[in-house]
Amino acid sequence: MDRLSELPEPIQLHILSFLPMRYVVRTVILCKHWQRLWTNVQELYFSTEGFFPYEKYLAFVNRALICRGTCKIRRLRIELYLNALSPKDYEGWISYSATNNVEDLFLEFDTYYYEWLPPQCLYCNSSLKTLKLWGCRFVPDMQIRWNTLTKLSLWFSVLRNESFREIMVGAPKLEFFELFSCWGYNNLTFDSPCLRTVNVCEYETIDYENDEHDHGPILRISAPNVRSLQLTGALYRKCVLMNVSSVVHATLDFRPYIKPFREEKLKWQKENLMELGRSLKHVESLTLGIWCIEVLAQRERRRIPPQISTNKCATLNIHMKEEDLLGIVNLLKGSPNLQTLIIDMEPKFWEEPRVPDLTDSENFCIDNVANYVASQAEHVKCLLHHLKTVKITQFVEQHSVLPFVEFILKKGRVLENLVIIAKRGLDENSEEYLRIVKRWGFYEEENSPKSLLKVAQRLLSIPRASSRAVITLRSRYTL
């Protein structure tokens, strides 16, 4: 501890800024110097972890803020379990943040379907640069003045069209806007002059689950100045994109919403997904999720011509199962200018089982997917002139990956780099590793040195169409 005390005070404060406040405050027992040091920390994180009963947490936050007085706070993050019977401590905390000119404010209130109403001092704040709110409901017709705000994230909140317009008008310097599982809106015109990045994550909500139109009102998104647009979540209502010609980087990672399951519902969701793809065919970089590749694979089975795009870079978040190869080849056919292909095999925590393709009668029989993919090389124009880099991350050896790699090496005439980064195994000291060993008595790593050696030998044995192609295989064992 003496070595830590000898560090310059700015470095000590920087170290403390990474800790929850319950640990920061405990440093007062170390020595006289540390008794005052914690009050100068400018980045505060109040976590509910370790407090019981819950009233102790509320008292701790209030006492800690009072002890700090008017000392500068740059970043304030507060967690809170909130319900209709909770005391409105948060109003005092928000007032405190406004008085002390907090620049980055994170109010992560777990509300259990009870939305809290932001006080007046939060709507008019001239010091905020970053604001993240959970579970709030914006008051209608409330004038917003966030003249310095550049980043805004709203999670699990109610945002009506009128309040959204107030934000666009009242936050002229806004650069980043995120809506995660919010509801109440159906018309989003992101026209704040400085706005460049927009993330919208849609999830089914109480508002629309009994809607007479079955899937809720149409969501219209206009983004005339936005450069990066990310659309994820559940496609439970139709989404229409307008004025997106400025978008350079786009992500489509929707999943279908089929509860209750009806074939006609899945049909319009697929059609809507393809419409969104057409609206983004001009973007330079496109990221697609699992369901997008599934839909493309189904189109390939039916011999439906691909949608043509001018994308130069494509990132696919998929597992590289056999059916995914059909989706990839359909994408490559429609991307004649593609220069870089990135495949991330890391699974996502919210993934659901694959949706069955109900119109099997329209599908052509493909007995051997790998052979079919190889036969389509003449239709994949990017292999002849543009595709120079292919990168596979979180690689795990499975039967469908290497046939695709072989296809790229044999047919990619201008290929320069094939990079494969193997998925790291669990650390021997991690909780997950210990849990598996305790249950099964052993842990078998997916990418062992022996299996990776076989992969390397297989890669080196494949003939290459490009004399400049360099193969790189990386793992935790690589020096």
XYZ file of C-alpha atoms in Angstrom:
479
model
C 0.000 0.000 0.000
C 2.968 2.336 0.623
C 3.906 2.199 -3.060
C 0.381 3.281 -4.021
C 0.512 6.163 -1.527
C 3.757 7.381 -3.085
C 2.113 7.905 -6.467
C 1.204 11.460 -7.549
C -2.302 12.415 -6.428
C -3.711 12.708 -10.010
C -2.736 9.075 -10.644
C -4.270 7.981 -7.330
C -7.513 9.716 -8.262
C -7.461 8.122 -11.696
C -7.130 4.651 -10.125
C -9.991 5.326 -7.709
C -12.244 6.450 -10.577
C -12.482 2.823 -11.770
C -13.940 1.568 -8.472
C -17.538 1.618 -7.188
C -17.965 4.284 -4.531
C -18.444 1.784 -1.690
C -14.808 0.759 -2.187
C -13.569 4.304 -2.789
C -15.013 5.501 0.515
C -13.355 2.625 2.379
C -9.928 4.033 1.541
C -10.347 6.510 4.431
C -9.094 3.828 6.827
C -5.685 3.640 5.130
C -4.070 6.819 6.408
C -4.739 10.516 7.005
C -3.954 11.429 3.390
C -6.611 9.055 2.057
C -9.276 10.455 4.393
C -9.715 13.496 2.192
C -8.591 12.035 -1.124
C -11.859 10.218 -1.951
C -13.805 13.506 -1.927
C -11.709 14.712 -4.872
C -12.527 11.799 -7.171
C -14.237 13.289 -10.248
C -15.776 10.082 -11.625
C -18.334 8.541 -9.266
C -20.037 5.164 -9.691
C -22.731 4.177 -7.193
C -23.542 0.455 -7.525
C -26.349 -1.283 -5.632
C -24.219 -4.413 -5.253
C -23.472 -5.328 -1.645
C -26.184 -3.220 0.006
C -28.945 -4.819 2.102
C -31.467 -3.743 3.115
C -31.939 -1.415 0.184
C -32.476 1.651 2.378
C -28.786 1.481 3.296
C -27.889 2.125 -0.337
C -30.094 5.213 -0.563
C -28.596 6.563 2.653
C -25.074 5.844 1.418
C -25.554 7.757 -1.855
C -27.099 10.746 -0.073
C -24.368 10.840 2.578
C -21.540 10.493 0.044
C -22.830 13.346 -2.105
C -23.305 15.593 0.938
C -19.740 14.908 2.127
C -18.363 15.913 -1.258
C -20.006 19.304 -1.127
C -19.311 21.341 -4.255
C -16.194 19.450 -5.392
C -16.114 19.082 -9.169
C -17.659 15.921 -10.632
C -17.029 15.097 -14.260
C -18.868 11.780 -14.430
C -21.717 10.559 -12.201
C -23.248 7.084 -12.572
C -26.017 5.952 -10.216
C -27.910 2.664 -10.123
C -31.363 2.502 -8.506
C -34.214 0.028 -8.088
C -37.276 2.177 -8.510
C -40.995 1.491 -8.058
C -44.099 3.469 -7.316
C -43.418 3.392 -3.562
C -39.789 4.516 -3.746
C -38.885 7.858 -2.231
C -37.858 10.405 -4.843
C -34.215 10.503 -3.841
C -33.298 10.698 -7.487
C -34.690 14.239 -7.787
C -32.147 15.441 -5.242
C -29.359 13.573 -7.035
C -30.268 15.125 -10.383
C -30.474 18.581 -8.806
C -27.058 17.949 -7.231
C -25.594 16.988 -10.636
C -26.936 20.183 -12.184
C -25.577 22.362 -9.371
C -22.137 20.747 -9.607
C -22.013 20.983 -13.426
C -21.671 17.233 -14.014
C -20.622 16.597 -17.616
C -21.423 12.860 -17.971
C -24.573 11.664 -16.186
C -25.744 8.032 -16.128
C -29.021 7.295 -14.314
C -29.548 3.537 -14.558
C -32.890 3.122 -12.818
C -34.397 -0.380 -12.885
C -38.066 0.581 -12.874
C -40.126 -2.632 -13.174
C -42.620 -1.040 -15.583
C -42.833 2.128 -13.480
C -41.463 5.072 -15.448
C -39.990 7.964 -13.545
C -40.446 11.579 -14.610
C -37.276 13.668 -14.985
C -37.385 16.912 -12.964
C -37.248 20.302 -14.654
C -33.524 20.789 -13.951
C -32.700 17.813 -16.187
C -34.515 19.218 -19.231
C -32.570 22.480 -19.059
C -28.906 21.792 -18.386
C -25.991 23.677 -19.885
C -23.154 21.445 -18.569
C -24.147 17.963 -19.770
C -22.065 16.382 -22.529
C -23.161 12.757 -22.106
C -26.541 11.605 -20.774
C -27.847 8.056 -20.293
C -31.308 7.458 -18.837
C -33.067 4.201 -17.966
C -36.808 3.806 -17.532
C -37.901 7.431 -17.760
C -40.971 9.001 -19.325
C -40.499 12.393 -20.962
C -43.128 14.936 -20.016
C -45.025 16.188 -23.119
C -44.488 19.798 -24.238
C -41.470 20.184 -21.963
C -38.899 22.498 -23.539
C -35.438 20.919 -23.735
C -32.202 22.911 -23.645
C -29.108 20.725 -23.869
C -26.783 23.144 -25.605
C -23.588 21.178 -24.846
C -24.907 17.602 -25.063
C -23.085 15.387 -27.606
C -24.146 11.848 -26.555
C -27.633 10.689 -25.544
C -28.725 7.123 -24.669
C -32.271 6.226 -23.675
C -32.982 2.697 -22.418
C -36.399 1.181 -21.598
C -37.968 4.631 -21.731
C -41.161 6.212 -23.068
C -40.479 8.746 -25.789
C -43.388 10.193 -27.735
C -42.943 11.812 -31.148
C -43.374 15.293 -29.665
C -40.646 14.780 -27.055
C -38.326 13.376 -29.709
C -38.775 16.552 -31.749
C -37.947 18.639 -28.672
C -34.664 16.732 -28.335
C -33.728 17.319 -31.967
C -34.374 21.046 -31.561
C -32.972 21.428 -28.044
C -29.702 19.518 -28.543
C -27.993 21.267 -31.488
C -24.576 19.681 -30.799
C -25.822 16.095 -30.468
C -23.497 13.659 -32.273
C -24.606 10.251 -30.906
C -28.174 9.077 -30.206
C -29.138 5.619 -28.924
C -32.631 4.210 -28.369
C -32.625 0.806 -26.687
C -35.961 -0.950 -26.155
C -37.890 2.304 -25.938
C -41.464 2.869 -27.083
C -44.048 5.540 -27.801
C -42.593 6.789 -31.091
C -43.205 5.919 -34.737
C -41.672 8.883 -36.556
C -37.959 9.486 -36.012
C -36.422 12.294 -38.049
C -32.808 12.524 -36.908
C -32.104 15.978 -38.298
C -30.022 17.544 -35.536
C -27.255 19.267 -37.559
C -24.282 17.539 -35.876
C -25.838 14.099 -35.450
C -23.624 11.443 -37.042
C -24.307 8.147 -35.206
C -27.736 6.615 -34.519
C -28.434 3.241 -32.864
C -32.023 1.979 -32.645
C -32.713 -1.345 -30.922
C -36.366 -2.355 -31.323
C -38.117 -4.736 -28.960
C -41.767 -5.695 -28.756
C -43.583 -3.454 -26.302
C -46.818 -3.381 -24.340
C -48.071 -0.571 -26.571
C -48.342 -2.703 -29.691
C -48.757 -6.326 -28.664
C -52.565 -6.009 -28.980
C -52.550 -3.499 -31.821
C -55.355 -3.835 -34.371
C -52.771 -3.792 -37.172
C -51.102 -6.840 -35.570
C -47.586 -5.427 -35.752
C -48.064 -1.838 -34.640
C -47.783 1.390 -36.576
C -45.055 1.763 -39.183
C -41.746 3.064 -37.844
C -40.372 5.743 -40.173
C -36.740 6.737 -39.809
C -35.211 9.712 -41.596
C -31.506 10.423 -41.153
C -30.312 13.116 -43.586
C -26.975 13.834 -41.855
C -26.245 10.514 -40.161
C -23.073 8.647 -41.156
C -23.457 5.524 -39.021
C -26.845 3.799 -38.605
C -27.436 0.675 -36.518
C -30.797 -1.149 -36.502
C -31.112 -4.167 -34.210
C -33.583 -6.072 -32.043
C -36.981 -7.536 -32.935
C -38.663 -6.600 -36.194
C -42.153 -6.567 -34.663
C -43.389 -3.667 -36.822
C -42.591 -2.492 -40.307
C -39.608 -0.175 -40.563
C -39.115 2.311 -43.415
C -35.900 4.238 -44.070
C -35.934 7.665 -45.730
C -33.214 10.217 -46.506
C -30.319 7.905 -45.643
C -28.034 8.795 -48.534
C -25.391 10.156 -46.121
C -25.054 6.841 -44.274
C -21.623 5.269 -44.784
C -21.645 2.532 -42.109
C -24.811 0.518 -41.451
C -25.805 -2.461 -39.303
C -28.864 -4.670 -39.836
C -29.135 -7.218 -37.065
C -32.866 -7.723 -36.638
C -34.441 -10.971 -35.537
C -37.990 -11.982 -36.476
C -40.843 -11.500 -34.035
C -43.219 -14.433 -34.500
C -45.208 -14.666 -31.279
C -47.789 -16.017 -31.900
C -46.361 -17.761 -34.952
C -48.075 -17.093 -38.280
C -46.564 -17.636 -41.708
C -47.890 -14.348 -43.090
C -46.185 -12.459 -40.250
C -42.829 -14.039 -41.047
C -43.361 -13.287 -44.743
C -43.798 -9.525 -44.317
C -40.854 -9.407 -41.928
C -38.609 -11.014 -44.553
C -39.890 -8.596 -47.194
C -39.298 -5.656 -44.873
C -35.761 -6.845 -44.167
C -34.980 -6.917 -47.886
C -36.502 -3.434 -48.297
C -34.170 -2.139 -45.590
C -31.254 -3.759 -47.412
C -32.232 -1.978 -50.639
C -32.357 1.347 -48.780
C -28.779 0.753 -47.594
C -27.307 -0.684 -50.800
C -25.118 2.408 -51.231
C -23.292 2.255 -47.868
C -19.567 1.651 -47.848
C -19.595 -0.740 -44.880
C -22.484 -3.085 -44.004
C -22.846 -5.379 -40.980
C -25.430 -8.182 -41.063
C -26.691 -10.473 -38.298
C -27.675 -14.129 -38.267
C -31.256 -13.733 -39.433
C -30.226 -11.549 -42.381
C -27.925 -14.314 -43.614
C -30.682 -16.881 -43.040
C -33.025 -14.906 -45.297
C -30.331 -14.607 -47.978
C -29.712 -18.359 -47.735
C -33.402 -19.053 -48.312
C -33.367 -16.765 -51.349
C -30.335 -18.615 -52.693
C -32.106 -21.953 -52.317
C -34.986 -20.576 -54.389
C -32.577 -19.189 -57.008
C -33.828 -15.654 -56.394
C -31.343 -13.167 -57.945
C -29.341 -11.248 -55.325
C -29.897 -7.595 -54.514
C -27.036 -5.590 -56.001
C -25.151 -3.205 -53.716
C -22.003 -1.096 -53.855
C -20.715 -2.139 -50.422
C -16.930 -2.254 -50.120
C -16.826 -3.906 -46.692
C -19.193 -6.501 -45.219
C -19.180 -7.841 -41.653
C -21.224 -10.955 -40.873
C -22.085 -12.000 -37.310
C -22.760 -15.697 -37.903
C -21.747 -19.157 -36.691
C -20.666 -20.392 -40.141
C -23.025 -23.348 -40.178
C -23.578 -25.094 -43.480
C -26.725 -23.116 -44.323
C -24.809 -19.866 -43.744
C -22.613 -20.646 -46.767
C -25.628 -20.178 -49.037
C -26.335 -16.804 -47.471
C -22.709 -15.729 -47.869
C -22.561 -16.702 -51.537
C -25.822 -14.817 -52.169
C -24.328 -11.743 -50.517
C -21.096 -12.035 -52.517
C -23.029 -12.324 -55.771
C -24.765 -9.048 -55.016
C -21.582 -7.230 -53.943
C -19.378 -6.916 -57.041
C -17.296 -4.102 -55.478
C -16.608 -5.851 -52.160
C -13.014 -5.429 -50.985
C -13.139 -6.687 -47.388
C -15.173 -9.521 -45.844
C -15.177 -9.992 -42.055
C -16.886 -12.946 -40.397
C -17.362 -12.874 -36.619
C -18.263 -16.316 -35.268
C -18.872 -15.108 -31.709
C -22.446 -16.026 -30.624
C -24.736 -13.302 -29.290
C -26.433 -13.742 -25.925
C -29.952 -13.046 -27.230
C -29.916 -15.411 -30.195
C -32.968 -17.585 -30.768
C -33.322 -20.887 -32.672
C -33.336 -20.552 -36.423
C -36.666 -19.773 -38.044
C -37.901 -22.565 -40.339
C -38.414 -21.799 -43.991
C -42.024 -22.812 -44.470
C -42.142 -22.760 -48.273
C -39.975 -25.796 -48.876
C -41.819 -26.528 -52.126
C -40.190 -23.452 -53.660
C -36.667 -24.535 -52.735
C -34.255 -26.240 -55.104
C -32.581 -29.322 -53.692
C -28.908 -28.800 -52.793
C -27.374 -32.095 -51.751
C -23.864 -30.781 -51.131
C -23.694 -27.145 -50.061
C -19.893 -26.914 -50.364
C -19.975 -28.174 -53.956
C -22.799 -25.785 -54.796
C -20.883 -22.813 -53.398
C -17.820 -23.769 -55.461
C -19.978 -23.944 -58.591
C -21.117 -20.345 -58.131
C -17.645 -18.792 -58.415
C -18.255 -17.410 -61.907
C -21.184 -15.370 -60.549
C -19.154 -13.845 -57.695
C -17.509 -10.929 -59.511
C -15.751 -9.478 -56.461
C -13.475 -12.550 -56.402
C -12.097 -11.566 -59.787
C -11.358 -7.881 -59.254
C -11.850 -6.491 -55.736
C -11.915 -8.883 -52.766
C -8.490 -8.500 -51.170
C -9.056 -9.185 -47.470
C -11.015 -11.917 -45.695
C -10.931 -12.046 -41.896
C -12.547 -14.670 -39.653
C -12.616 -13.903 -35.916
C -13.571 -16.138 -32.980
C -12.766 -19.089 -35.230
C -13.807 -22.550 -34.084
C -13.074 -25.539 -36.297
C -16.231 -26.963 -37.838
C -16.964 -28.658 -41.116
C -18.448 -25.658 -42.964
C -15.649 -23.139 -42.301
C -12.743 -24.718 -44.130
C -14.745 -25.442 -47.337
C -15.550 -21.707 -47.457
C -11.896 -20.808 -46.874
C -10.919 -23.212 -49.638
C -13.440 -21.555 -51.954
C -11.937 -18.116 -51.234
C -8.344 -19.268 -51.736
C -9.043 -21.152 -54.956
C -11.239 -18.494 -56.568
C -9.982 -15.187 -55.139
C -7.704 -13.903 -57.898
C -6.759 -10.626 -56.170
C -6.803 -11.921 -52.588
C -3.978 -10.494 -50.480
C -4.805 -11.383 -46.866
C -6.686 -14.252 -45.261
C -6.644 -13.769 -41.492
C -8.089 -16.340 -39.090
C -8.165 -15.494 -35.378
C -8.984 -18.520 -33.227
C -11.352 -18.194 -30.292
C -9.552 -18.078 -26.976
C -10.241 -20.792 -24.447
C -11.358 -20.065 -20.894
C -8.798 -18.818 -18.410
C -7.954 -21.480 -15.848
C -8.822 -19.064 -13.022
C -12.173 -17.944 -14.459
C -15.451 -18.872 -12.772
C -16.758 -20.507 -15.952
C -13.682 -22.728 -16.246
C -13.902 -23.820 -12.596
C -17.643 -24.478 -12.940
C -17.134 -26.757 -15.966
C -14.264 -28.658 -14.320
C -16.277 -29.079 -11.123
C -19.237 -30.515 -13.020
C -17.521 -32.667 -15.647
C -14.086 -33.226 -14.170
C -12.283 -31.726 -17.180
C -12.349 -28.852 -19.672
C -11.771 -29.518 -23.346
C -10.633 -26.442 -25.203
C -12.278 -25.861 -28.584
C -9.059 -24.748 -30.257
C -6.315 -26.963 -28.872
C -2.752 -26.675 -30.231
C -3.166 -30.043 -31.934
C -6.400 -29.081 -33.712
C -5.001 -25.703 -34.793
C -1.913 -27.422 -36.194
C -4.186 -29.567 -38.379
C -6.032 -26.439 -39.524
C -2.725 -24.781 -40.442
C -1.614 -27.827 -42.409
C -4.937 -27.927 -44.253
C -4.677 -24.223 -45.114
C -1.153 -24.600 -46.468
C -2.213 -27.502 -48.682
C -4.921 -25.508 -50.508
C -3.829 -24.053 -53.886
C -4.233 -20.282 -54.222
C -5.518 -18.365 -57.211
C -3.631 -15.271 -56.091
C 0.155 -15.343 -55.852
C 0.003 -12.471 -53.331
C -2.337 -14.243 -50.897
C -0.915 -14.402 -47.369
C -2.528 -16.669 -44.764
C -2.359 -15.696 -41.088
C -3.581 -17.984 -38.306
C -3.557 -16.450 -34.819
C -4.324 -18.012 -31.471
C -3.486 -17.661 -27.795
C -0.483 -19.879 -28.497
C 0.919 -17.534 -31.153
C 4.093 -15.758 -30.087
